[in-house]
Coordinates of C-alpha atoms in Angstrom, one line a residue:
M1 CA -11.4 -25.8 37.0
A2 CA -13.0 -23.2 39.4
V3 CA -13.9 -26.0 41.8
V4 CA -10.2 -27.5 41.5
M5 CA -8.5 -24.0 42.0
G6 CA -11.1 -22.9 44.5
V7 CA -11.0 -23.3 48.2
L8 CA -13.8 -23.9 50.5
I9 CA -16.3 -21.0 49.6
I10 CA -18.6 -20.2 52.4
S11 CA -21.9 -18.1 52.3
F12 CA -21.9 -15.4 55.0
G13 CA -25.1 -13.6 56.0
I14 CA -23.2 -10.8 57.8
W15 CA -19.8 -9.2 57.5
G16 CA -19.4 -8.7 61.2
I17 CA -15.7 -8.0 61.6
A18 CA -15.5 -4.3 62.6
D19 CA -12.6 -4.0 64.9
I20 CA -9.4 -2.6 63.6
F21 CA -6.1 -3.7 65.0
R22 CA -3.8 -0.7 65.9
G23 CA -0.5 -2.5 66.3
F24 CA 0.2 -3.6 62.6
G25 CA 3.4 -3.5 60.9
Q26 CA 3.2 -1.8 57.5
S27 CA 3.4 -5.0 55.7
T28 CA 0.5 -6.8 57.6
L29 CA -3.1 -6.6 56.2
A30 CA -4.9 -8.7 58.6
K31 CA -4.4 -11.0 61.7
I32 CA -6.4 -14.1 62.4
G33 CA -5.4 -15.7 65.7
H34 CA -1.8 -16.5 65.2
T35 CA -1.8 -16.1 61.5
D36 CA -0.8 -13.0 59.7
I37 CA -2.0 -12.2 56.0
S38 CA 0.7 -10.0 54.6
A39 CA 0.1 -7.3 52.3
E40 CA 2.1 -9.0 49.5
Q41 CA 0.2 -12.3 50.1
F42 CA -3.1 -10.6 49.6
R43 CA -2.0 -8.6 46.7
Q44 CA -0.9 -11.8 44.9
L45 CA -4.4 -13.4 45.6
Y46 CA -6.3 -10.4 44.7
S47 CA -4.3 -10.2 41.2
E48 CA -4.8 -13.8 40.5
K49 CA -8.5 -13.6 41.3
L50 CA -8.8 -10.4 38.8
Q51 CA -7.0 -12.3 36.2
Q52 CA -9.0 -15.3 36.4
I53 CA -12.3 -13.4 36.2
G54 CA -10.7 -11.4 33.3
R55 CA -10.0 -14.8 31.5
Q56 CA -13.6 -15.7 31.9
F57 CA -15.0 -12.7 30.5
G58 CA -12.4 -12.2 27.7
R59 CA -11.4 -8.8 29.0
P60 CA -9.3 -7.5 31.9
L61 CA -11.3 -6.3 35.2
T62 CA -10.1 -3.0 36.6
T63 CA -9.6 -2.4 40.4
D64 CA -12.4 0.1 40.3
Q65 CA -14.7 -2.5 38.6
A66 CA -13.5 -5.0 41.2
R67 CA -14.6 -2.8 44.2
A68 CA -17.8 -2.0 42.5
F69 CA -18.8 -5.6 42.5
G70 CA -17.5 -5.9 45.9
L71 CA -14.9 -8.6 44.9
D72 CA -12.3 -7.0 47.2
R73 CA -14.3 -7.5 50.4
Q74 CA -15.6 -10.9 49.3
L75 CA -12.0 -12.2 48.7
L76 CA -10.8 -10.6 52.1
Q77 CA -13.8 -12.4 53.8
Q78 CA -12.9 -15.6 52.0
T79 CA -9.1 -15.3 53.0
I80 CA -9.9 -14.6 56.5
A81 CA -12.4 -17.5 56.8
E82 CA -9.7 -19.9 55.3
A83 CA -7.2 -18.8 57.7
A84 CA -9.6 -19.4 60.5
L85 CA -10.3 -22.8 59.4
D86 CA -6.5 -23.5 59.1
E87 CA -6.0 -22.3 62.7
E88 CA -8.6 -24.7 63.9
A89 CA -7.2 -27.5 61.9
R90 CA -3.8 -27.2 63.7
R91 CA -5.7 -26.8 67.0
L92 CA -7.4 -30.0 66.3
G93 CA -4.3 -31.7 65.3
L94 CA -5.7 -32.6 61.8
G95 CA -3.3 -33.7 59.2
Q96 CA -3.2 -35.6 55.7
S97 CA -0.2 -37.7 54.3
D98 CA 1.6 -36.6 51.1
A99 CA 0.4 -39.9 49.6
E100 CA -3.4 -39.1 50.2
T101 CA -2.8 -35.7 48.8
M102 CA -1.2 -36.9 45.8
R103 CA -3.9 -39.6 45.3
M104 CA -6.5 -36.9 45.3
I105 CA -4.6 -35.1 42.6
F106 CA -3.9 -38.1 40.5
N107 CA -7.6 -38.9 40.7
D108 CA -8.9 -35.4 39.7
P109 CA -10.7 -35.6 36.2
N110 CA -9.4 -32.2 35.4
F111 CA -5.8 -33.6 35.1
K112 CA -6.7 -36.6 33.1
G113 CA -5.6 -37.0 29.5
V114 CA -7.5 -38.2 26.6
N115 CA -6.8 -41.8 27.7
G116 CA -8.4 -41.3 31.1
V117 CA -5.3 -41.3 33.2
F118 CA -3.4 -38.7 35.0
D119 CA -1.3 -36.4 32.5
P120 CA 1.7 -34.7 34.1
G121 CA 1.8 -32.2 31.3
R122 CA -1.8 -31.3 31.5
F123 CA -1.4 -31.1 35.2
Q124 CA 1.6 -28.7 35.0
A125 CA -0.1 -26.5 32.2
M126 CA -3.3 -26.2 34.1
I127 CA -1.8 -25.0 37.5
R128 CA 0.5 -22.7 35.7
Q129 CA -2.5 -21.1 34.1
F130 CA -3.9 -20.2 37.3
G131 CA -0.4 -19.0 38.8
Y132 CA 0.4 -22.0 40.9
S133 CA 3.7 -23.8 41.3
E134 CA 3.5 -27.4 41.9
R135 CA 4.7 -27.2 45.6
R136 CA 2.2 -24.3 46.3
Y137 CA -0.8 -26.3 44.7
V138 CA 0.1 -29.5 46.6
A139 CA 0.3 -27.4 49.8
D140 CA -3.0 -25.6 49.0
Q141 CA -4.9 -28.9 48.2
R142 CA -3.8 -30.3 51.6
R143 CA -5.1 -27.3 53.3
V144 CA -8.4 -27.4 51.4
S145 CA -8.9 -31.1 52.3
L146 CA -8.4 -30.2 55.9
R147 CA -10.9 -27.5 55.7
R148 CA -13.6 -29.9 54.2
Q149 CA -13.0 -32.4 57.0
I150 CA -13.9 -29.7 59.5
A151 CA -16.8 -28.5 57.2
G152 CA -18.1 -32.1 56.8
T153 CA -18.0 -32.9 60.5
I154 CA -20.0 -29.6 61.3
S155 CA -22.6 -30.4 58.8
A156 CA -23.0 -34.2 59.3
G157 CA -26.5 -35.2 59.8
L158 CA -28.1 -31.8 58.4
Q159 CA -31.5 -32.6 56.7
P160 CA -33.7 -29.9 55.1
P161 CA -37.0 -29.8 56.8
N162 CA -40.0 -32.0 55.0
T163 CA -42.2 -28.8 55.3
L164 CA -39.7 -26.9 53.3
I165 CA -39.3 -29.6 50.7
D166 CA -42.9 -29.9 50.3
A167 CA -43.5 -26.2 49.9
L168 CA -40.8 -25.7 47.3
S169 CA -41.9 -28.9 45.4
R170 CA -45.5 -27.5 45.1
F171 CA -44.0 -24.0 44.1
Q172 CA -41.8 -25.6 41.4
N173 CA -44.3 -28.2 40.1
E174 CA -47.6 -26.1 40.1
A175 CA -49.1 -26.3 36.6
R176 CA -51.4 -24.0 34.9
S177 CA -53.3 -24.1 31.7
I178 CA -54.7 -21.1 29.8
E179 CA -56.6 -20.2 26.8
Y180 CA -55.5 -17.0 25.0
I181 CA -55.7 -14.8 21.9
K182 CA -53.3 -12.6 20.2
L183 CA -54.1 -9.2 19.1
D184 CA -51.8 -7.6 16.4
A185 CA -51.6 -4.7 14.2
A186 CA -54.6 -5.7 12.2
Q187 CA -56.8 -5.3 15.2
A188 CA -55.5 -1.7 15.9
G189 CA -57.4 -0.5 12.9
T190 CA -56.4 2.1 10.3
I191 CA -53.9 4.8 11.6
D192 CA -53.6 7.8 9.4
P193 CA -50.3 9.3 9.0
P194 CA -49.6 12.1 11.5
S195 CA -50.0 15.7 10.8
P196 CA -46.5 17.8 10.7
E197 CA -47.5 19.4 14.0
T198 CA -48.3 16.0 15.6
L199 CA -45.0 14.5 14.3
A200 CA -43.0 17.5 15.3
G201 CA -44.4 17.4 18.8
Y202 CA -43.7 13.8 19.1
F203 CA -40.3 14.4 18.0
D204 CA -39.7 17.2 20.6
D205 CA -40.9 14.8 23.5
H206 CA -38.7 11.9 22.3
K207 CA -35.7 13.8 21.0
T208 CA -33.2 11.7 23.1
L209 CA -34.4 8.4 21.2
F210 CA -33.1 9.9 17.9
R211 CA -29.7 11.3 18.9
A212 CA -26.8 10.2 16.9
P213 CA -24.7 8.3 19.1
E214 CA -21.0 8.9 19.7
Y215 CA -18.8 7.1 17.4
R216 CA -15.1 6.1 17.8
K217 CA -12.5 5.4 15.2
I218 CA -10.4 2.5 16.7
S219 CA -7.5 0.1 15.4
F220 CA -6.4 -3.1 17.0
V221 CA -4.2 -6.2 16.5
V222 CA -4.8 -9.6 18.0
V223 CA -1.8 -11.8 19.1
N224 CA -2.8 -15.0 20.4
P225 CA -2.2 -18.9 19.8
E226 CA -5.4 -19.1 17.5
E227 CA -4.1 -16.3 15.2
V228 CA -0.5 -17.1 15.4
G229 CA -0.4 -20.8 15.2
K230 CA -2.7 -22.7 12.5
W231 CA -2.8 -26.5 13.1
T232 CA -2.9 -27.1 9.4
A233 CA 0.7 -25.7 9.2
V234 CA 2.0 -28.5 11.3
S235 CA 3.7 -31.4 9.3
D236 CA 2.7 -35.0 9.4
E237 CA 6.3 -35.8 10.3
D238 CA 6.2 -33.6 13.5
A239 CA 2.8 -35.0 14.5
K240 CA 4.0 -38.7 14.0
K241 CA 6.8 -38.1 16.3
L242 CA 4.5 -37.1 19.0
F243 CA 2.1 -40.0 18.2
E244 CA 4.9 -42.5 18.6
L245 CA 6.0 -41.0 21.9
R246 CA 2.5 -40.9 23.4
R247 CA 1.0 -44.1 21.6
D248 CA 0.5 -46.0 24.8
K249 CA -1.3 -43.1 26.4
L250 CA -3.6 -42.3 23.4
G251 CA -5.5 -45.4 23.1
T252 CA -8.3 -46.8 25.2
P253 CA -6.8 -49.2 27.7
E254 CA -8.3 -52.5 28.5
R255 CA -10.9 -52.4 31.4
R256 CA -12.1 -55.4 33.6
E257 CA -14.7 -55.9 36.1
V258 CA -12.4 -56.8 39.2
S259 CA -13.5 -58.1 42.5
Q260 CA -11.1 -58.9 45.4
I261 CA -11.3 -60.4 48.9
I262 CA -8.2 -59.6 51.1
L263 CA -7.4 -62.4 53.7
P264 CA -5.0 -62.1 56.6
N265 CA -2.4 -64.8 55.6
A266 CA -1.5 -67.3 53.0
E267 CA -2.9 -70.4 54.7
E268 CA -6.4 -68.6 55.0
A269 CA -6.3 -67.5 51.4
L270 CA -5.2 -70.9 50.2
A271 CA -7.9 -72.7 52.1
A272 CA -10.5 -70.2 50.7
R273 CA -9.4 -70.7 47.2
N274 CA -9.5 -74.5 47.5
R275 CA -13.2 -74.2 48.7
I276 CA -13.9 -71.9 45.6
G277 CA -12.5 -74.7 43.6
S278 CA -14.8 -77.2 45.2
G279 CA -17.9 -75.2 44.5
L280 CA -18.2 -72.3 46.8
S281 CA -18.9 -69.0 44.9
F282 CA -16.8 -66.1 45.4
D283 CA -19.8 -64.0 46.4
D284 CA -20.8 -66.4 49.3
L285 CA -17.1 -66.3 50.5
A286 CA -17.4 -62.7 50.9
K287 CA -20.6 -62.9 52.6
E288 CA -19.1 -65.6 55.1
R289 CA -16.4 -62.9 55.9
G290 CA -19.1 -60.2 56.5
L291 CA -18.0 -58.1 53.5
T292 CA -20.3 -56.0 51.4
P293 CA -20.4 -55.5 47.6
S294 CA -18.6 -52.1 48.0
D295 CA -15.8 -53.8 50.2
V296 CA -15.2 -56.4 47.2
D297 CA -16.0 -54.7 43.9
L298 CA -13.3 -52.4 42.4
G299 CA -15.6 -51.7 39.4
M300 CA -14.9 -51.7 35.6
I301 CA -11.2 -50.5 35.9
A302 CA -8.0 -50.2 33.9
K303 CA -4.8 -51.8 35.0
S304 CA -3.2 -48.5 35.9
E305 CA -5.9 -47.6 38.1
I306 CA -5.3 -50.6 40.6
I307 CA -3.0 -49.3 43.3
D308 CA -1.4 -52.7 44.2
P309 CA 0.8 -53.8 41.3
A310 CA 0.7 -57.4 42.4
V311 CA -3.3 -57.5 42.3
A312 CA -3.2 -55.5 39.0
G313 CA -0.9 -58.1 37.4
A314 CA -3.1 -61.1 38.6
A315 CA -6.2 -59.3 37.5
F316 CA -5.1 -58.7 33.9
S317 CA -3.6 -62.2 33.4
L318 CA -7.1 -64.1 34.2
P319 CA -9.7 -65.1 31.8
S320 CA -13.3 -63.7 32.4
G321 CA -15.1 -65.5 35.2
D322 CA -11.9 -67.0 36.8
V323 CA -10.6 -66.6 40.5
S324 CA -6.9 -66.2 41.0
Q325 CA -4.8 -68.2 43.3
P326 CA -3.6 -66.3 46.5
V327 CA -1.8 -63.1 45.6
Q328 CA 0.7 -61.5 48.0
G329 CA -0.3 -57.8 47.7
K330 CA 0.6 -54.7 49.8
F331 CA -2.5 -54.8 52.0
G332 CA -2.6 -58.7 52.6
V333 CA -3.1 -61.8 50.6
A334 CA -5.8 -61.3 47.9
L335 CA -8.1 -63.6 45.8
V336 CA -9.1 -61.8 42.7
K337 CA -12.2 -62.6 40.5
I338 CA -12.7 -61.3 36.9
G339 CA -16.0 -60.5 35.4
K340 CA -16.8 -58.7 32.2
I341 CA -13.7 -57.6 30.0
E342 CA -13.7 -54.7 27.6
P343 CA -10.9 -54.8 25.1
G344 CA -8.6 -51.7 24.7
V345 CA -8.6 -49.9 21.5
E346 CA -5.3 -49.3 19.9
P347 CA -5.1 -45.8 18.5
T348 CA -4.3 -44.9 14.8
Y349 CA -2.4 -41.8 13.7
E350 CA -5.2 -40.8 11.5
S351 CA -7.8 -40.9 14.5
V352 CA -5.7 -38.6 16.4
A353 CA -3.6 -36.5 13.9
S354 CA -5.7 -33.4 14.0
N355 CA -5.6 -33.1 17.8
L356 CA -1.9 -33.6 17.9
K357 CA -1.3 -31.0 15.3
K358 CA -3.4 -28.5 17.2
E359 CA -1.4 -29.5 20.4
I360 CA 1.9 -28.8 18.5
A361 CA 0.6 -25.6 17.0
A362 CA -0.5 -24.3 20.4
D363 CA 2.7 -25.1 22.0
R364 CA 4.6 -23.3 19.1
A365 CA 2.1 -20.3 19.2
R366 CA 2.6 -19.8 22.9
A367 CA 6.2 -19.2 22.5
S368 CA 5.6 -17.0 19.5
V369 CA 2.9 -15.0 21.4
S370 CA 5.4 -14.4 24.3
D371 CA 8.0 -13.2 21.7
L372 CA 5.6 -10.9 19.8
R373 CA 4.2 -9.6 23.1
D374 CA 7.7 -8.3 24.1
K375 CA 8.3 -7.0 20.6
M376 CA 4.9 -5.1 20.5
E377 CA 5.6 -3.6 23.9
D378 CA 9.0 -2.5 22.7
E379 CA 7.6 -0.7 19.6
R380 CA 4.7 0.7 21.7
G381 CA 7.3 2.0 24.4
G382 CA 9.2 3.7 21.3
G383 CA 6.2 5.7 20.4
A384 CA 4.7 3.6 17.5
S385 CA 1.0 3.4 17.2
V386 CA -0.8 0.0 17.1
V387 CA -1.0 0.0 13.3
E388 CA 2.7 1.1 12.9
A389 CA 3.9 -1.6 15.4
A390 CA 1.7 -4.3 13.9
Q391 CA 3.0 -3.7 10.3
K392 CA 6.5 -3.5 11.4
L393 CA 6.1 -6.9 13.1
G394 CA 4.2 -8.5 10.1
L395 CA 0.8 -8.5 11.8
T396 CA -2.3 -7.6 10.3
P397 CA -4.2 -4.6 12.2
V398 CA -7.9 -4.0 12.0
T399 CA -9.1 -0.3 11.7
I400 CA -13.0 0.6 12.2
D401 CA -13.7 4.0 11.1
A402 CA -16.9 4.6 13.3
V403 CA -18.5 2.4 15.8
D404 CA -20.7 3.1 18.7
R405 CA -21.0 1.6 22.2
S406 CA -23.0 -1.1 21.2
G407 CA -20.7 -2.3 18.5
R408 CA -22.9 -0.9 15.6
L409 CA -21.7 1.0 12.4
P410 CA -23.4 4.3 11.4
G411 CA -25.6 2.3 9.1
G412 CA -27.0 0.2 12.1
Q413 CA -24.9 -3.2 11.1
L414 CA -22.9 -4.9 13.8
V415 CA -19.2 -4.9 13.2
T416 CA -18.1 -8.1 11.8
N417 CA -14.3 -7.7 12.1
V418 CA -14.1 -8.2 15.7
P419 CA -13.3 -11.6 17.1
P420 CA -16.3 -13.2 19.1
G421 CA -15.8 -12.6 22.8
L422 CA -13.4 -9.6 22.3
D423 CA -14.8 -6.5 24.2
V424 CA -12.3 -4.1 22.4
V425 CA -15.3 -1.7 21.6
S426 CA -16.3 -1.1 25.3
Q427 CA -12.7 -0.8 26.3
A428 CA -12.2 1.8 23.7
F429 CA -15.1 3.9 25.0
T430 CA -13.2 4.1 28.4
S431 CA -10.0 5.4 26.7
D432 CA -9.2 8.6 24.7
V433 CA -7.2 9.7 21.5
G434 CA -3.6 9.5 22.2
V435 CA -3.8 7.2 25.1
D436 CA -1.2 4.3 25.4
N437 CA -3.6 1.6 26.5
D438 CA -2.7 -1.5 28.5
P439 CA -3.2 -4.7 26.2
I440 CA -6.3 -6.8 26.7
Q441 CA -5.8 -10.4 27.5
F442 CA -7.8 -12.5 25.1
N443 CA -7.8 -16.2 24.2
G444 CA -4.3 -16.9 25.7
G445 CA -3.0 -13.9 24.0
Y446 CA -3.0 -10.2 23.8
V447 CA -4.9 -7.3 22.0
W448 CA -3.5 -3.8 21.4
Y449 CA -5.6 -1.0 20.6
D450 CA -5.7 2.7 19.9
V451 CA -8.5 5.4 19.8
L452 CA -7.8 7.3 16.6
G453 CA -10.7 9.7 16.6
I454 CA -14.1 10.7 18.4
T455 CA -17.1 11.9 16.8
P456 CA -19.3 13.3 19.6
S457 CA -23.0 12.4 20.0
R458 CA -25.5 15.0 18.7
E459 CA -29.0 15.8 18.3
R460 CA -30.4 15.0 14.8
P461 CA -33.0 17.4 13.1
L462 CA -36.3 16.2 12.5
D463 CA -35.6 16.1 8.8
E464 CA -32.7 13.6 9.1
V465 CA -34.8 11.0 11.2
K466 CA -38.3 11.8 9.9
D467 CA -38.9 8.2 8.8
Q468 CA -37.6 6.8 12.0
V469 CA -39.9 9.1 14.0
E470 CA -42.9 8.3 12.0
A471 CA -42.3 4.6 12.2
R472 CA -42.1 5.0 16.0
W473 CA -45.0 7.1 16.4
R474 CA -47.2 4.7 14.5
D475 CA -45.8 1.8 16.8
D476 CA -46.9 3.8 19.7
Q477 CA -50.3 4.3 18.2
I478 CA -50.8 0.6 17.7
T479 CA -49.7 -0.2 21.1
S480 CA -52.0 2.1 22.7
R481 CA -54.9 0.9 20.8
L482 CA -54.2 -2.6 21.4
R483 CA -53.9 -2.0 25.1
T484 CA -57.2 -0.3 25.2
K485 CA -58.8 -3.1 23.3
A486 CA -57.2 -5.7 25.6
T487 CA -58.4 -4.0 28.8
E488 CA -62.0 -3.9 27.3
M489 CA -61.8 -7.7 26.6
V490 CA -60.5 -8.5 30.2
Q491 CA -63.4 -6.4 31.6
K492 CA -66.0 -8.5 29.7
L493 CA -64.2 -11.7 30.8
D494 CA -64.5 -10.5 34.5
Q495 CA -68.1 -10.0 34.0
G496 CA -68.8 -13.7 32.8
G497 CA -68.1 -13.1 29.1
S498 CA -66.5 -15.6 26.8
L499 CA -63.0 -15.5 25.3
A500 CA -64.4 -17.4 22.2
D501 CA -67.1 -14.9 21.7
D502 CA -64.5 -12.0 21.9
A503 CA -62.3 -14.0 19.4
A504 CA -65.0 -14.5 17.0
G505 CA -66.0 -10.8 17.1
A506 CA -62.4 -9.7 16.3
G507 CA -61.9 -12.6 13.7
L508 CA -59.3 -14.2 16.0
K509 CA -58.3 -17.8 16.9
V510 CA -58.4 -19.0 20.5
E511 CA -55.3 -20.7 21.4
A512 CA -54.4 -23.0 24.4
A513 CA -51.4 -23.9 26.5
S514 CA -51.8 -26.8 29.0
A515 CA -50.1 -27.8 32.2
F516 CA -47.0 -25.6 31.9
R517 CA -44.9 -24.8 35.0
R518 CA -43.3 -21.6 36.1
D519 CA -40.0 -22.6 34.2
G520 CA -41.9 -23.8 31.2
S521 CA -41.7 -22.5 27.6
P522 CA -44.7 -23.7 25.6
P523 CA -44.6 -23.0 22.0
G524 CA -45.9 -19.7 21.0
V525 CA -46.4 -18.4 24.7
P526 CA -44.1 -15.6 25.6
A527 CA -42.4 -15.6 29.1
S528 CA -44.3 -12.4 30.0
V529 CA -47.7 -14.4 29.5
I530 CA -46.5 -17.3 31.8
A531 CA -45.4 -14.8 34.5
A532 CA -48.8 -13.2 34.4
A533 CA -50.8 -16.5 34.5
F534 CA -49.1 -17.5 37.6
R535 CA -50.3 -14.1 39.2
T536 CA -53.8 -14.9 38.2
A537 CA -56.4 -16.9 39.9
K538 CA -58.3 -19.8 38.2
D539 CA -61.0 -18.6 36.0
G540 CA -59.3 -15.0 36.1
A541 CA -58.3 -13.0 33.1
G542 CA -55.4 -10.8 32.2
Q543 CA -53.6 -8.9 29.4
V544 CA -49.9 -8.4 28.7
A545 CA -47.5 -7.4 25.8
G546 CA -46.4 -10.1 23.5
A547 CA -43.0 -11.1 22.5
A548 CA -43.2 -9.0 19.1
A549 CA -43.6 -5.4 18.7
G550 CA -47.4 -4.6 18.1
E551 CA -48.7 -7.7 19.7
W552 CA -51.0 -7.8 22.8
I553 CA -52.3 -11.0 24.5
V554 CA -55.5 -11.7 26.3
F555 CA -55.6 -14.8 28.4
R556 CA -57.8 -16.6 30.8
V557 CA -56.5 -19.2 33.5
T558 CA -58.5 -22.5 32.8
D559 CA -56.9 -24.8 35.3
I560 CA -54.5 -25.0 38.3
T561 CA -53.0 -28.3 39.3
V562 CA -50.6 -29.2 42.1
P563 CA -49.2 -32.6 41.8
P564 CA -48.5 -34.8 45.0
V565 CA -44.9 -34.6 46.3
D566 CA -43.2 -37.7 45.3
V567 CA -40.0 -37.7 47.6
A568 CA -38.5 -40.7 45.8
S569 CA -38.4 -39.1 42.3
D570 CA -35.0 -37.9 41.0
E571 CA -36.3 -34.4 40.9
M572 CA -37.1 -34.4 44.7
K573 CA -33.7 -35.8 45.4
K574 CA -32.1 -33.1 43.4
L575 CA -34.2 -30.4 45.4
K576 CA -33.1 -31.9 48.5
E577 CA -29.4 -31.7 47.6
T578 CA -29.7 -28.2 46.7
L579 CA -31.4 -27.3 50.0
L580 CA -28.9 -29.4 51.8
R581 CA -25.9 -27.5 50.3
G582 CA -27.7 -24.1 51.2
L583 CA -28.1 -25.3 54.8
T584 CA -24.4 -26.7 55.0
D585 CA -23.2 -23.2 53.9
E586 CA -25.3 -21.5 56.4
Q587 CA -24.1 -24.0 59.1
V588 CA -20.5 -23.6 58.2
G589 CA -20.7 -19.9 57.8
Q590 CA -22.1 -19.6 61.4
Y591 CA -19.3 -21.9 62.7
V592 CA -16.5 -19.8 61.0
T593 CA -18.3 -16.5 62.3
K594 CA -18.0 -18.0 65.9
L595 CA -14.5 -19.2 65.2
E596 CA -13.3 -15.7 64.1
S597 CA -14.8 -14.1 67.1
D598 CA -13.3 -16.7 69.4
I599 CA -9.6 -16.5 67.9
G600 CA -9.8 -12.7 67.0
V601 CA -9.7 -11.0 63.6
S602 CA -8.2 -7.7 62.9
I603 CA -7.9 -5.7 59.7
N604 CA -5.5 -3.0 58.8
E605 CA -7.8 -1.0 56.7
A606 CA -5.2 1.4 55.3
V607 CA -3.1 -1.5 54.0
F608 CA -6.3 -3.2 52.5
A609 CA -7.2 0.2 50.7
Q610 CA -3.5 0.5 49.4
V611 CA -3.5 -3.2 48.1
T612 CA -6.9 -2.9 46.4
G613 CA -6.4 0.8 45.0
A614 CA -9.2 2.2 47.1
N615 CA -7.0 5.1 48.2
N616 CA -6.1 6.1 44.6
N617 CA -9.4 7.8 44.1

């Protein structure tokens, strides 16, 4: 959906607009040529962007966080680039008909229902979710299309250099083989318990590792469609009513392999049809008229997908292998041929009942969520706590007596009564006791929360964490001994020694991993070993910490292979496409930068700071 709702995103190497226009009105944030971007217009775009990102992460994004990520400048840069391209489209006299814009929307797979055709209800729901009216969305899509026309013209003919493709291919496809042994705690030898003095000294040096974290007592209540509406509560009677209304759209329509030849008039079409009746093949007729397969073949298609109703009617009245009589269509007189036929599938209520019930429940729940949101806000505005407000409205609040920033209880277990994806704990750690927090948007609904108490972080005495300290001290001792042992092994290997001899002396098994690439994950080989192997020359040795605690790995690179570049392979085609996208972004970015310089760009930094909240700090 990001692609649908997004506009032409351009990668820029430099943010080069430094001039500040001094003659702005108070409501103008930027000027691009003859286009003004108002403060209210940018405020709406900025708010929608933050809400969109918040929905993706399951929690709202504050303006401070947005500025820290640079989202304010990125969006301003994008908005200016779009305005510059719109100015250029007007200068060039580019346009697009309403019919073409609607055709693009109808063909968008994001707006197709379960039957594979455009679903008006789905379209309206999705654009509303992203803050669009139908009128605004259609206008935006027309502008996006014109920008793409310009970008496509600029990038036409671009091809990544063969030298670059070859170098990247060799880098990606280089493969290495290693032999290795794993050292574990058994090779570290016996480690005697530390003396009280040693343990006390270790504790003093690592006190911060054993501090008790800050804990917070929090309460929250979730109000979203999933919690409010359960699909199992929808009756069969209601679901069957919806099924009858949508019966024609829920099944799989009949699809046919359709080909057509358009002729200029009925006389030529009739003559051509008579020749086919006398033995001329449909394909030979197409070749005579200089038509390619792409000119003739409509593909495997449903009746509703054929634009011309006359052609659709003829195509779906013929048996397989037959050619129609001349058909007067919108674009001329057509001869239609039918190939393979895939019968449609009539839906049964049982096959779609659960989905229909979920949809009905979701629709009902959305209304309930909106109503409950208003009631919760009224209760909160009247001074009620989250628990009090929830109980008054018949909702079930959750209270966690103590949780740290990582979502763990004092015993170390993860909290289990927070829904997956809900980041209420980290939000609570940015609030305080008694603060009336804004609700968190979550899964189409809201979460209200209170911080009920704070237990500050504190230093623990050694007696309280003695077992933890001793266990960590022992782990450090094992790691130190294994690192020393591994270093000695690598030195022997560098001097011509054998990994098999070292393994035999330590009672270990030599293992091997063959022909893995940089992005490979051979069984039992940690990513750290793969990365180290690609930094090591052939026949060279190395050592690295293993994936598990108390594990160390010594390895030797036994082989390096670089396969020849096969430019016809699917992998190379994908690589070429990726490089081409990068080159296109760069080319269009340079064009837009020059365009902005030519038409003039000015920014009212004071208004920009006001809209993005930068002047609130």
